[in-house]
Tab-separated table of C-alpha atoms and ligand atoms in Angstrom:
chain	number	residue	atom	x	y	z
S	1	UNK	CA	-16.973	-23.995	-32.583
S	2	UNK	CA	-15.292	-25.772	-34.991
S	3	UNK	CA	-17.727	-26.522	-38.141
S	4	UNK	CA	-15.605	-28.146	-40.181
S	5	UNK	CA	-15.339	-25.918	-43.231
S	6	UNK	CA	-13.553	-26.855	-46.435
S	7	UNK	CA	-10.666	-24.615	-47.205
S	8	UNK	CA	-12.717	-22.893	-49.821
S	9	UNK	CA	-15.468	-22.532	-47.503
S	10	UNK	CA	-12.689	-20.885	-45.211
S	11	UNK	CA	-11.351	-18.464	-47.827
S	12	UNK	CA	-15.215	-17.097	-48.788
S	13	UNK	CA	-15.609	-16.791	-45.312
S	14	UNK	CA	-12.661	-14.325	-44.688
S	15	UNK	CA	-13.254	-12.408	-48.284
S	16	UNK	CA	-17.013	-12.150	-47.629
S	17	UNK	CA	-15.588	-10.971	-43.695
S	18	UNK	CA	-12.858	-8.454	-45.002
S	19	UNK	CA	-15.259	-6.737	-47.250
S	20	UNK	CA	-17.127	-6.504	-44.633
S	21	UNK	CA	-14.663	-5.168	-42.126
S	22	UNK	CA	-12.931	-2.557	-45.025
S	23	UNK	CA	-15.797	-1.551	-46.837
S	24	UNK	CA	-19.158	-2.121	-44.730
S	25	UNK	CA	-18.569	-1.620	-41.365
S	26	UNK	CA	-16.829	2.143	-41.736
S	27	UNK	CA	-20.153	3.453	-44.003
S	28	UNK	CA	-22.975	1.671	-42.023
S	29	UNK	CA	-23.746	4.722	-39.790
S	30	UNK	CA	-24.276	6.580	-43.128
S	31	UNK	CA	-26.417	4.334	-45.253
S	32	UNK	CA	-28.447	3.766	-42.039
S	33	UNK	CA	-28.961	7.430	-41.786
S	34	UNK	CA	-29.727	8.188	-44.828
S	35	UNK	CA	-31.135	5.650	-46.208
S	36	UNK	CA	-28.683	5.279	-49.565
S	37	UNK	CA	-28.390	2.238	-51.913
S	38	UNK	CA	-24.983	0.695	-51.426
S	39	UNK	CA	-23.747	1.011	-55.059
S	40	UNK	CA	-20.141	0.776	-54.093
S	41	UNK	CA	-20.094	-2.339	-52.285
S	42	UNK	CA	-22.349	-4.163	-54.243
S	43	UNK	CA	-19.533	-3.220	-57.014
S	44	UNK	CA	-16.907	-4.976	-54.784
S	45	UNK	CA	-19.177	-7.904	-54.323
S	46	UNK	CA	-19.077	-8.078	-57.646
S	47	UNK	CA	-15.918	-8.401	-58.623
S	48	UNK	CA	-14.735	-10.276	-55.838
S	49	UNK	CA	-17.380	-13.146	-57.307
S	50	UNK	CA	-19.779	-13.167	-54.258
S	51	UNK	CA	-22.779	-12.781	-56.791
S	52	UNK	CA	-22.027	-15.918	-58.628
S	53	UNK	CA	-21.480	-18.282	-55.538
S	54	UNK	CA	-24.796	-20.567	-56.031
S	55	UNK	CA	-24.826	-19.985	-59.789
S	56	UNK	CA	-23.693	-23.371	-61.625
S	57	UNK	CA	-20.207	-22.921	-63.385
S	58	UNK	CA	-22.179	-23.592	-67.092
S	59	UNK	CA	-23.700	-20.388	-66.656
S	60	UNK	CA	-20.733	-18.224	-65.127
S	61	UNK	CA	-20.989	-18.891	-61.383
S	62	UNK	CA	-18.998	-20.562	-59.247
S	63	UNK	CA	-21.119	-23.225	-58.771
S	64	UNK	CA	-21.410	-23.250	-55.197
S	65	UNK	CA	-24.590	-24.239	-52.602
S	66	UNK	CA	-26.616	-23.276	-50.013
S	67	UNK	CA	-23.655	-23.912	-47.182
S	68	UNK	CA	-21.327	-21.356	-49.340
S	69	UNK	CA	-24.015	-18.633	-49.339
S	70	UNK	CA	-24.874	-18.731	-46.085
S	71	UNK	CA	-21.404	-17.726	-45.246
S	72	UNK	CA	-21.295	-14.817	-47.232
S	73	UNK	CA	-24.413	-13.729	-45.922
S	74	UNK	CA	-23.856	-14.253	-42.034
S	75	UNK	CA	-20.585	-12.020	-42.398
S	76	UNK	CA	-21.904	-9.462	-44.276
S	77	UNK	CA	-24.955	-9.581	-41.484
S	78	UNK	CA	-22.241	-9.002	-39.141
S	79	UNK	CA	-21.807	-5.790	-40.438
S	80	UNK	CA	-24.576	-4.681	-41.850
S	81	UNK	CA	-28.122	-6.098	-42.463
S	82	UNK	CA	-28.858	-3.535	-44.993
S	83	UNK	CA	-26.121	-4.169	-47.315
S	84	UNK	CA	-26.865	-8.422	-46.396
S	85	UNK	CA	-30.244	-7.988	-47.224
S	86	UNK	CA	-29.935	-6.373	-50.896
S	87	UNK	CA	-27.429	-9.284	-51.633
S	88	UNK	CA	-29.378	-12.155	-49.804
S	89	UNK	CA	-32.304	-10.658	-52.026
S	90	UNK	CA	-30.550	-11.328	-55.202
S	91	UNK	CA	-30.466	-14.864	-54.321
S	92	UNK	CA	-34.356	-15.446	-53.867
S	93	UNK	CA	-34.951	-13.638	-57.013
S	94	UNK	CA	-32.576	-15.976	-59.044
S	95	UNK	CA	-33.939	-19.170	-56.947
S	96	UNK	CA	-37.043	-19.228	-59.514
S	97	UNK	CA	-35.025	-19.100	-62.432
S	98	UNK	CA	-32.605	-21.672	-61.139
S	99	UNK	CA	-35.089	-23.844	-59.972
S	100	UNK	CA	-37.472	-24.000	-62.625
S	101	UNK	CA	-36.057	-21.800	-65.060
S	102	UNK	CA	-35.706	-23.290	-68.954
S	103	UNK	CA	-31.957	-23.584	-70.088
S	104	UNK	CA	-32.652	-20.973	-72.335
S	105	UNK	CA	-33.761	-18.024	-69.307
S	106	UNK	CA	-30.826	-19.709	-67.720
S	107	UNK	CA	-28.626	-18.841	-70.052
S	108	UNK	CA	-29.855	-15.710	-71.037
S	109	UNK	CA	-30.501	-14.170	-67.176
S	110	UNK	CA	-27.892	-16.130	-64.996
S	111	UNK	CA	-24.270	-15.090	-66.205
S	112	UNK	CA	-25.341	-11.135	-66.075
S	113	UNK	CA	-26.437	-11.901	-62.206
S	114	UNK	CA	-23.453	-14.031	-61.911
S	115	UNK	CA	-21.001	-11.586	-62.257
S	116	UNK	CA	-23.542	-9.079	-60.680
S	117	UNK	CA	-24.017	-6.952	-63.283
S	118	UNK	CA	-27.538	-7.116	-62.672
S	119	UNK	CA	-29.632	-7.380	-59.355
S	120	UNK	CA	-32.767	-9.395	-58.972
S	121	UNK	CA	-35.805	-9.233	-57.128
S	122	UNK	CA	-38.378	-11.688	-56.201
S	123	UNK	CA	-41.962	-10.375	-56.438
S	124	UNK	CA	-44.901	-12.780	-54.627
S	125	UNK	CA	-46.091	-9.944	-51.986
S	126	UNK	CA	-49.097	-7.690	-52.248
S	127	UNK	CA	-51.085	-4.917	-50.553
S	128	UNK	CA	-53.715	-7.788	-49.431
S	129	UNK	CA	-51.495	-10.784	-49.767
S	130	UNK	CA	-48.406	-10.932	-47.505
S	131	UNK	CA	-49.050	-14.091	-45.183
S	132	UNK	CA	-51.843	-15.300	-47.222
S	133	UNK	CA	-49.530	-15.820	-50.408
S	134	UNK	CA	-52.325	-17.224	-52.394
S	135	UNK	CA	-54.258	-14.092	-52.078
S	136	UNK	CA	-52.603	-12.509	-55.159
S	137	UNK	CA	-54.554	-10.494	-57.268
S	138	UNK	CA	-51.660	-9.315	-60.273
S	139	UNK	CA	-53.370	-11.325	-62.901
S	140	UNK	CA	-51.423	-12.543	-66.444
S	141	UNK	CA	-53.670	-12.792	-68.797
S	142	UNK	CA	-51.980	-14.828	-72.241
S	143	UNK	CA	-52.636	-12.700	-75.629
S	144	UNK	CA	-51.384	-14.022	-78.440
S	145	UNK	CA	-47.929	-14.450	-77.868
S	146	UNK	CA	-47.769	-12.363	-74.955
S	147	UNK	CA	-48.597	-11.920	-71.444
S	148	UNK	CA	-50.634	-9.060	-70.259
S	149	UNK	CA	-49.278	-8.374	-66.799
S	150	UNK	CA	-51.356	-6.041	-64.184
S	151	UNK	CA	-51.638	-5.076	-61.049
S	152	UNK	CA	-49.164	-4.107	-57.608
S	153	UNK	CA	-46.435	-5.692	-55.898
S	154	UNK	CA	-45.576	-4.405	-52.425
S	155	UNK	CA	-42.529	-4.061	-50.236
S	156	UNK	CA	-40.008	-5.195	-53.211
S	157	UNK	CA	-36.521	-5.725	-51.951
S	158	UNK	CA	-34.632	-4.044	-54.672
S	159	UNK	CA	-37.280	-2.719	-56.127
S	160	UNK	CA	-35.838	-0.149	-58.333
S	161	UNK	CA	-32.164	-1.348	-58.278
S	162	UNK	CA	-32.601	-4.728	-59.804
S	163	UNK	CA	-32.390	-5.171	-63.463
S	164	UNK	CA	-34.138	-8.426	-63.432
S	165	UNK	CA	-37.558	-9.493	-61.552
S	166	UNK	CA	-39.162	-12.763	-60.987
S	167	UNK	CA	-43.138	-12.535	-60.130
S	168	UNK	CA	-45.647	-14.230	-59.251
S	169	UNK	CA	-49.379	-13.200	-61.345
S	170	UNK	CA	-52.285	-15.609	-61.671
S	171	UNK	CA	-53.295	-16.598	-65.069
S	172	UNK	CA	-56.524	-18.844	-64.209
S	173	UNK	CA	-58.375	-17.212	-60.972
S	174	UNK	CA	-61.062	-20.364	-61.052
S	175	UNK	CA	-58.069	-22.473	-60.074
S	176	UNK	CA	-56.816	-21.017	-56.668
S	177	UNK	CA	-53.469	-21.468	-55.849
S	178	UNK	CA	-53.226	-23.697	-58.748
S	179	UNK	CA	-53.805	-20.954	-61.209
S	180	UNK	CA	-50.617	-18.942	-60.247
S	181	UNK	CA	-47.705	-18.694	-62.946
S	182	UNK	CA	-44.025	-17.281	-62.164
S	183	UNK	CA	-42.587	-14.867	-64.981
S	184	UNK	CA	-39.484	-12.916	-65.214
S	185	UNK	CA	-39.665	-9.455	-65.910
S	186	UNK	CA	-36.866	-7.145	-67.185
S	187	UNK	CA	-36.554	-3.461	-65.897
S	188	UNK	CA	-37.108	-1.415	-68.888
S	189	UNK	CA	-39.774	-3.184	-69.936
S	190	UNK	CA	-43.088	-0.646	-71.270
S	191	UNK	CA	-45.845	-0.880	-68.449
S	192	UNK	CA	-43.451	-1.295	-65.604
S	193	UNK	CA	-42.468	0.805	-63.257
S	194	UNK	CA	-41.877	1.633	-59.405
S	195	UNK	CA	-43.934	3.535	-56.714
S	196	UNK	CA	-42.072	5.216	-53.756
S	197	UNK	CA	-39.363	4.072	-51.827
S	198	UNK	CA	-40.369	2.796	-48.198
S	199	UNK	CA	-38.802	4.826	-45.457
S	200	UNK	CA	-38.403	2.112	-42.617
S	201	UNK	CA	-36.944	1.103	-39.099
S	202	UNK	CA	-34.159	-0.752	-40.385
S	203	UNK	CA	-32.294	-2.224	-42.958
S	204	UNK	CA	-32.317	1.214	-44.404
S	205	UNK	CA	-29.432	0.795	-47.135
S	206	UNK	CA	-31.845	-1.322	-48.452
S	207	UNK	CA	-34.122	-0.204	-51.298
S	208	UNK	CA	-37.891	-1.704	-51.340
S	209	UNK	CA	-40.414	-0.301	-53.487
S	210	UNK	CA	-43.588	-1.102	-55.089
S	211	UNK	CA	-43.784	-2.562	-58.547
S	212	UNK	CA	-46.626	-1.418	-60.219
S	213	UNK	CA	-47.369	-3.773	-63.542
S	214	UNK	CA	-50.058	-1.241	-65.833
S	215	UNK	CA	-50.339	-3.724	-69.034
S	216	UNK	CA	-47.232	-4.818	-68.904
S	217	UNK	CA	-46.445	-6.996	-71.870
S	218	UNK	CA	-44.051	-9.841	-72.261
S	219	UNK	CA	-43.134	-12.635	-74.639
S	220	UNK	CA	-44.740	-16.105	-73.429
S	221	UNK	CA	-41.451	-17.332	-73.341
S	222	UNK	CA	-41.068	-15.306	-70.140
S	223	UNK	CA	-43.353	-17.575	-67.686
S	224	UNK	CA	-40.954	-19.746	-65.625
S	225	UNK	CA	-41.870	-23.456	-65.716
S	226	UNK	CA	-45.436	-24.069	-67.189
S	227	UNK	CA	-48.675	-22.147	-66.368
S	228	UNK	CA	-50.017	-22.754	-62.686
S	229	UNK	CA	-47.013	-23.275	-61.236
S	230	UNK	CA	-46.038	-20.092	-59.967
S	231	UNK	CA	-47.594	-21.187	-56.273
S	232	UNK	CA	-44.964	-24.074	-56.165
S	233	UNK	CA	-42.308	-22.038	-57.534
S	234	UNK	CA	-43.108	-19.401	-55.068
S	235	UNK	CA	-43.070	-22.003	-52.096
S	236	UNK	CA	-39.866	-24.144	-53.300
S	237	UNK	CA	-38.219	-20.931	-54.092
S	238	UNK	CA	-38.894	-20.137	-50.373
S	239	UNK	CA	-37.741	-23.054	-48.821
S	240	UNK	CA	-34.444	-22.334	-50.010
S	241	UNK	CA	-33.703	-18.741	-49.534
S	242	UNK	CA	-35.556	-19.028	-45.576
S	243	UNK	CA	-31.776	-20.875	-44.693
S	244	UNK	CA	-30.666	-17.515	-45.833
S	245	UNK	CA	-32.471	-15.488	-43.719
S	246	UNK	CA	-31.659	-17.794	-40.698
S	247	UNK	CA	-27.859	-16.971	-41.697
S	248	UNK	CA	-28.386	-13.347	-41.284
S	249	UNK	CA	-30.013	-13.773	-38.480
S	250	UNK	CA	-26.492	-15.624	-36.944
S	251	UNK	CA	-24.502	-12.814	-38.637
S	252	UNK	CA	-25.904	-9.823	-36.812
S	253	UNK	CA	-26.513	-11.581	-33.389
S	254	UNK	CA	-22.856	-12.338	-34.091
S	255	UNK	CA	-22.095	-8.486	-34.684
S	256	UNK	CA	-24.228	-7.635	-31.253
S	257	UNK	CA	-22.855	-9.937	-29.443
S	258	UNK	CA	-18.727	-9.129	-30.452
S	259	UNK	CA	-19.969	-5.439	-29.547
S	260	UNK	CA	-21.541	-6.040	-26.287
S	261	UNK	CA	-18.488	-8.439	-25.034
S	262	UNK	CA	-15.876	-5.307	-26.378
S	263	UNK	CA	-18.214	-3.250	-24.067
S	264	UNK	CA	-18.461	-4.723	-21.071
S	265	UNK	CA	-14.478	-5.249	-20.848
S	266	UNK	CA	-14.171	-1.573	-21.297
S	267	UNK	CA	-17.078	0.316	-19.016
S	268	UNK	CA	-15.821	0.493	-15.894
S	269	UNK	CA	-19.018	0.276	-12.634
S	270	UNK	CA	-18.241	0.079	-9.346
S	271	UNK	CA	-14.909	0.059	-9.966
S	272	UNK	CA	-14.799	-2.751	-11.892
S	273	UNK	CA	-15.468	-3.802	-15.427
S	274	UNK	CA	-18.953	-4.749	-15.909
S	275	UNK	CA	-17.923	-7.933	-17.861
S	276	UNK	CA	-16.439	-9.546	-14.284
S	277	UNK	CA	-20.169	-9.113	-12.618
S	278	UNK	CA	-22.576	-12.537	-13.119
S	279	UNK	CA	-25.417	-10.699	-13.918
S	280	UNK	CA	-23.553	-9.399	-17.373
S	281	UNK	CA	-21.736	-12.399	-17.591
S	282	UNK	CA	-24.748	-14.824	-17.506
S	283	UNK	CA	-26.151	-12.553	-20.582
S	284	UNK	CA	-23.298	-13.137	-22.222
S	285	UNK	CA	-23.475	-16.634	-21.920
S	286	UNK	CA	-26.800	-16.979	-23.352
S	287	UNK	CA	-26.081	-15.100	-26.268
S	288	UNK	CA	-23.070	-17.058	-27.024
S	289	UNK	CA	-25.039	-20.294	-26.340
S	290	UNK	CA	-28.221	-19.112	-28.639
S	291	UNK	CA	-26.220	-18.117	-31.448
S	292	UNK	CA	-23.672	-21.326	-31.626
S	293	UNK	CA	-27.231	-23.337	-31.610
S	294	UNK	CA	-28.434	-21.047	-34.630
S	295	UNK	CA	-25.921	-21.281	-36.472
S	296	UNK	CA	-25.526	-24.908	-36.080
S	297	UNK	CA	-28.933	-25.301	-37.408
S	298	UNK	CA	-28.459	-23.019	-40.015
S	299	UNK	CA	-24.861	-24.745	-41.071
S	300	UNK	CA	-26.582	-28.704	-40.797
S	301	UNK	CA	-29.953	-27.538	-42.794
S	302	UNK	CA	-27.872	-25.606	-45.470
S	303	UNK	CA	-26.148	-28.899	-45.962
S	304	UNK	CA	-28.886	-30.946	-46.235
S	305	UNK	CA	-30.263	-28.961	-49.025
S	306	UNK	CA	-27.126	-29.047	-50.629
S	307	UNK	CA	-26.735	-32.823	-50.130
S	308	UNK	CA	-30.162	-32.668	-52.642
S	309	UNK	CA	-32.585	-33.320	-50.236
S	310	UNK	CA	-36.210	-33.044	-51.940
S	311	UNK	CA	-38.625	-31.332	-49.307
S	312	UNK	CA	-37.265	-28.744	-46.956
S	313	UNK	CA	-39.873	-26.918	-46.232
S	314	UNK	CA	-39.988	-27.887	-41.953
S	315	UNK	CA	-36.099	-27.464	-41.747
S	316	UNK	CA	-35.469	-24.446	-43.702
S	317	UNK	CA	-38.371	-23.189	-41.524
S	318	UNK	CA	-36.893	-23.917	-38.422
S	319	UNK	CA	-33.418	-22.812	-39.229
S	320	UNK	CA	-35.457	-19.544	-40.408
S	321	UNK	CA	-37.439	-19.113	-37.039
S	322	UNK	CA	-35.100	-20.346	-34.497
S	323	UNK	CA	-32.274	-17.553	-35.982
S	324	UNK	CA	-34.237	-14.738	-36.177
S	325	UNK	CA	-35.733	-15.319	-33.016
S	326	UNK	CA	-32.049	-15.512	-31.435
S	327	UNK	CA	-30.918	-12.217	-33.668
S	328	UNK	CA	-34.071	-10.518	-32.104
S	329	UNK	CA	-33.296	-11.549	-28.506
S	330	UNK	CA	-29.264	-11.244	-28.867
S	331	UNK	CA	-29.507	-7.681	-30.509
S	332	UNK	CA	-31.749	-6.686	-27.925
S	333	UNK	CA	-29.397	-7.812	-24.984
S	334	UNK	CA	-26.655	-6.164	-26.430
S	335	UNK	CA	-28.358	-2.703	-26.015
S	336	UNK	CA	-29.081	-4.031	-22.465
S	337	UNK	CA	-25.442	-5.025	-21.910
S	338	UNK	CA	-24.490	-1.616	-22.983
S	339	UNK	CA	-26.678	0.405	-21.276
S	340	UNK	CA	-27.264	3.829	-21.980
S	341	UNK	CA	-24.691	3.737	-24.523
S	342	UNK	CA	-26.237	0.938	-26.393
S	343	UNK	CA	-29.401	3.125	-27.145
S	344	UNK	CA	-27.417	5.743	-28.840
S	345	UNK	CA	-26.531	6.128	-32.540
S	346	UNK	CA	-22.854	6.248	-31.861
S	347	UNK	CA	-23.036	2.432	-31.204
S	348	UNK	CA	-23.534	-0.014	-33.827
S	349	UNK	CA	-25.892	-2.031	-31.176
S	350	UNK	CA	-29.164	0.191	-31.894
S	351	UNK	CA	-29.420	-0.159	-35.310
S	352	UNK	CA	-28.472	-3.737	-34.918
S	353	UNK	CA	-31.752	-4.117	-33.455
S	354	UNK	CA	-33.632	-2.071	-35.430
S	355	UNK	CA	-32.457	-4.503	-38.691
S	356	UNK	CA	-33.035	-7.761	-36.834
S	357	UNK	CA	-36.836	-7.107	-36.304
S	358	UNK	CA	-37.546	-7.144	-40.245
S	359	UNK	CA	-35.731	-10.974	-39.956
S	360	UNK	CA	-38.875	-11.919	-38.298
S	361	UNK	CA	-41.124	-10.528	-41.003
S	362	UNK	CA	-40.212	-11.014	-43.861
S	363	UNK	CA	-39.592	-13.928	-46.319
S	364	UNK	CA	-42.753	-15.571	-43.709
S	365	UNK	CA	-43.421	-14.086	-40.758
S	366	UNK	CA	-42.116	-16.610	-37.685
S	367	UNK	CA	-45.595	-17.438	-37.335
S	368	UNK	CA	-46.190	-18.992	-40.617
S	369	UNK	CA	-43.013	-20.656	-39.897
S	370	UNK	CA	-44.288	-22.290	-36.742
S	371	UNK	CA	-47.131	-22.970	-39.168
S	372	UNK	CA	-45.215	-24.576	-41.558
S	373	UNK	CA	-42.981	-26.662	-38.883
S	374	UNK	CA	-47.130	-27.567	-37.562
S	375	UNK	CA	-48.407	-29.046	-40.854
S	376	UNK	CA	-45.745	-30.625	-41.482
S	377	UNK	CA	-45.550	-32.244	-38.270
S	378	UNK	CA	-48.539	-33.313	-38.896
S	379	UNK	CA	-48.311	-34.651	-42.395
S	380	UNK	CA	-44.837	-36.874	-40.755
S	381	UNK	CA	-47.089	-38.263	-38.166
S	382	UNK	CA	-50.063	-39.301	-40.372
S	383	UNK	CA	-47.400	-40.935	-42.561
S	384	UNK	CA	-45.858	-42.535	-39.421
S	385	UNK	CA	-49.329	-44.310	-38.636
S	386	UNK	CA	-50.028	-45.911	-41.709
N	401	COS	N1	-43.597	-26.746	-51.727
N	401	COS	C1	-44.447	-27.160	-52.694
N	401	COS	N2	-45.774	-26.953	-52.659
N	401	COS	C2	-46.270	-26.300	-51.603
N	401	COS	C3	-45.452	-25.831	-50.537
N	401	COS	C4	-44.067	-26.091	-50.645
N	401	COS	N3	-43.226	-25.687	-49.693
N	401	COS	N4	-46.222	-25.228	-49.634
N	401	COS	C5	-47.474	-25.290	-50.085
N	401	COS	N5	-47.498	-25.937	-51.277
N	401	COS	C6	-48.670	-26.240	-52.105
N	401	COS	C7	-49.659	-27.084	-51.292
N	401	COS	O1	-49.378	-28.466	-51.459
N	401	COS	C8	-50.970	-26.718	-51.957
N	401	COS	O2	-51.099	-27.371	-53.200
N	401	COS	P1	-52.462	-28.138	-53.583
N	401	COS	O3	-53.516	-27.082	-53.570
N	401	COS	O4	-52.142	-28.683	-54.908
N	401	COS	O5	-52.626	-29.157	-52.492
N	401	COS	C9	-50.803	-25.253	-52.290
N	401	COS	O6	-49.389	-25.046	-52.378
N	401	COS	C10	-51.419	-24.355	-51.241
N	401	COS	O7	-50.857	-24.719	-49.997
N	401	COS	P2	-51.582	-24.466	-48.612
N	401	COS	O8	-52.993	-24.998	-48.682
N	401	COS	O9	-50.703	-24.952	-47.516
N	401	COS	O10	-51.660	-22.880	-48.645
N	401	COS	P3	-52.253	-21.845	-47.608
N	401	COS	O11	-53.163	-20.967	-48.349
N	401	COS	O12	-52.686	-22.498	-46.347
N	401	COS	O13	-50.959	-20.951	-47.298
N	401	COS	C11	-48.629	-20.708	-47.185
N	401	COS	C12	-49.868	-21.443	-46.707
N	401	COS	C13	-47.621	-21.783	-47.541
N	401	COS	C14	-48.865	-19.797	-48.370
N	401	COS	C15	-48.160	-19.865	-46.054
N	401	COS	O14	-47.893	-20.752	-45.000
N	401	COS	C16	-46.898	-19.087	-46.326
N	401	COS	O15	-45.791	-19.596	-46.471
N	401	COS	N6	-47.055	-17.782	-46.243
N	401	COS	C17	-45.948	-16.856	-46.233
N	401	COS	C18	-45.628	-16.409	-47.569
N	401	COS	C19	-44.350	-15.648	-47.540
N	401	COS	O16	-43.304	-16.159	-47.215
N	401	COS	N7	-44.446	-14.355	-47.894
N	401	COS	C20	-43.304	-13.559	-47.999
N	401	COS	C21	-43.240	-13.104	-49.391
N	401	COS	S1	-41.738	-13.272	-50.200
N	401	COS	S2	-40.456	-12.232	-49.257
């Protein structure tokens, strides 16, 4: 379908798809297997500007929105979810900092992340606090002119890799959610450090760690916004990255589904190409269907946030829910579609699936989504009545 991209739109498109194509797609097997960083392309990415797409041009991006990124992710998806999610992480970590962030962070943190010299990662999750985000227990206690940072974030996505770290800590447990502050946090810094590196199901090239804050002291010019904010900036910081993860969800049902078609025009049953019975056809055709309606979604929401809309918390859900749900089920008819040969390694198809699963997980599972969509639903029709 025709989308109706700008030229520009069209060129990041094909650079985001030809790094992809030269530089992701013929190492994938690899980092899958052995679970390695991808240093190299996230050099490329780098210098072909991908890093600084939604940065504003003051501080060295290109000034780009949420349409633009989206792009970049899906096609990297299409190759790889691994490599898409340690760049589509970068993005949520900066979101805090671009969102709330004082012109001073922003120009001290943004150009460096710009022009990807350094990663970010965004830090909200704990042992006991994954779905229940206000459950946090890293605390930030204000000394002087410092903040005393401790306690354990779990499941970082570039844990480890990423020179800079927004986090979430509460400074004021009487106050609830209300009593959560954002800060960024610089790798390096004395008290801060990593715990082991997660061995997972998929997305493997990705690195997610622990961060484990042990009096971890920085200035107080490091909270982001004011104190008991961090909930907000959590949740707004969220709203716009979920687009993201409906984008990858478009990009690798995209990959699945290019692999299954190639398939089933090859393999040969009953001496005839599979892709000419209706049963294979008509599995086709709902793949092709489901992902044209995700990514429509994903395209029109990405917009609207661009066009400056103020609360996108329902949409950015939905986009969020409705693509991973279609990456799940596409992925997962491509190994169908291919048989036999779509359950071994020497197909891209089973690790396909193995990546989309996490797309339902993380960032809000798909059932805090649905809640989300619900209470908002709710709040739209109580407005409605008045
Ligand atoms: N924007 C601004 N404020 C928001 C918000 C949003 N999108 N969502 C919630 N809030 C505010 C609420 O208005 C409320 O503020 P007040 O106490 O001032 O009224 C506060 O935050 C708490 O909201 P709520 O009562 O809805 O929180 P719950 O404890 O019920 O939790 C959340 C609901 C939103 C935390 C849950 O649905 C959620 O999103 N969980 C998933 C978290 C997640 O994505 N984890 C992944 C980690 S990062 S990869």
């Amino acid at each position: 379908m025709d989308y109706l991209l700008t030229e520009e739109q069209i060129m990041i498109r094909d650079l985001a798809r030809q790094i992809a194509e030269e530089k992701i797609v013929p190492v994938r097997a690899e980092l899958d297997e052995t679970g390695t960083f991808p240093h190299d392309i996230m050099k490329t990415l780098a210098q072909s500007d991908l890093f600084g797409l939604f940065i504003p041009e003051e501080y060295g991006g290109l000034g780009k929105g949420c349409l633009e990124l989206a792009i970049a992710v899906e096609e990297l998806s299409r190759a790889c979810l691994g490599v898409s999610t340690t760049y589509a992480a970068n993005a949520l970590g900066t979101y805090p900092l671009l969102l709330f962030g004082s012109d001073e962070q922003k120009k001290r943190y943004l150009p460096d992340i710009a022009a990807g010299k350094k990663l970010v990662a965004f830090g909200l999750t704990e042992a006991n606090a994954g779905s229940d985000a206000g459950g946090i227990q890293t605390t930030a206690r204000l000394e002087g002119n410092e903040y005393v940072i401790n306690g354990t974030k779990q499941w970082i996505t570039n844990g480890g890799e990423a020179g800079i770290y927004t986090i979430i800590g509460i400074t004021d447990r009487s106050k609830g959610p209300r009593g959560a502050s954002a800060f960024v946090v610089e790798k390096g810094t004395p008290g801060f450090s990593f715990g082991k590196k997660e061995n997972k199901m998929g997305i493997r090239a990705s690195a997610t760690t622990e961060l484990i804050f042990d009096n971890c002291r920085v200035p107080k010019e490091n909270i982001i916004g004011k104190e008991g904010m961090g909930f907000v900036v959590a949740m707004k910081t969220l709203d716009n990255s979920r687009t993201g993860v409906g984008s990858q969800g478009v990009g690798v049902a995209q990959g699945a589904f290019e692999e299954a078609v190639k398939f089933a025009r090859q393999r040969v049953q009953f001496g005839h190409p599979v892709i000419t019975f209706q049963a294979v056809q008509h599995m086709l055709a709902d793949m092709g269907t489901s992902i044209e309606a995700a990514r429509a979604l994903v395209y029109a929401v990405s917009r609207f946030i661009d066009a400056g809309a103020k609360d996108v918390s329902k949409e950015s859900a939905m986009a969020k829910v409705f693509a991973t749900d279609v990456a799940m089920r596409v992925t997962t008819d491509a190994v169908q579609v291919m048989g036999g040969s779509g359950y071994m390694k020497e197909y891209p198809v089973e690790k396909m699936m193995r990546d989309a699963k996490i797309l339902q997980i993380y960032e809000g599972t798909n059932q805090i989504q649905r809640n989300v969509i619900g209470q908002a639903l709710i709040k739209e029709a109580a407005k409605a009545n008045k």
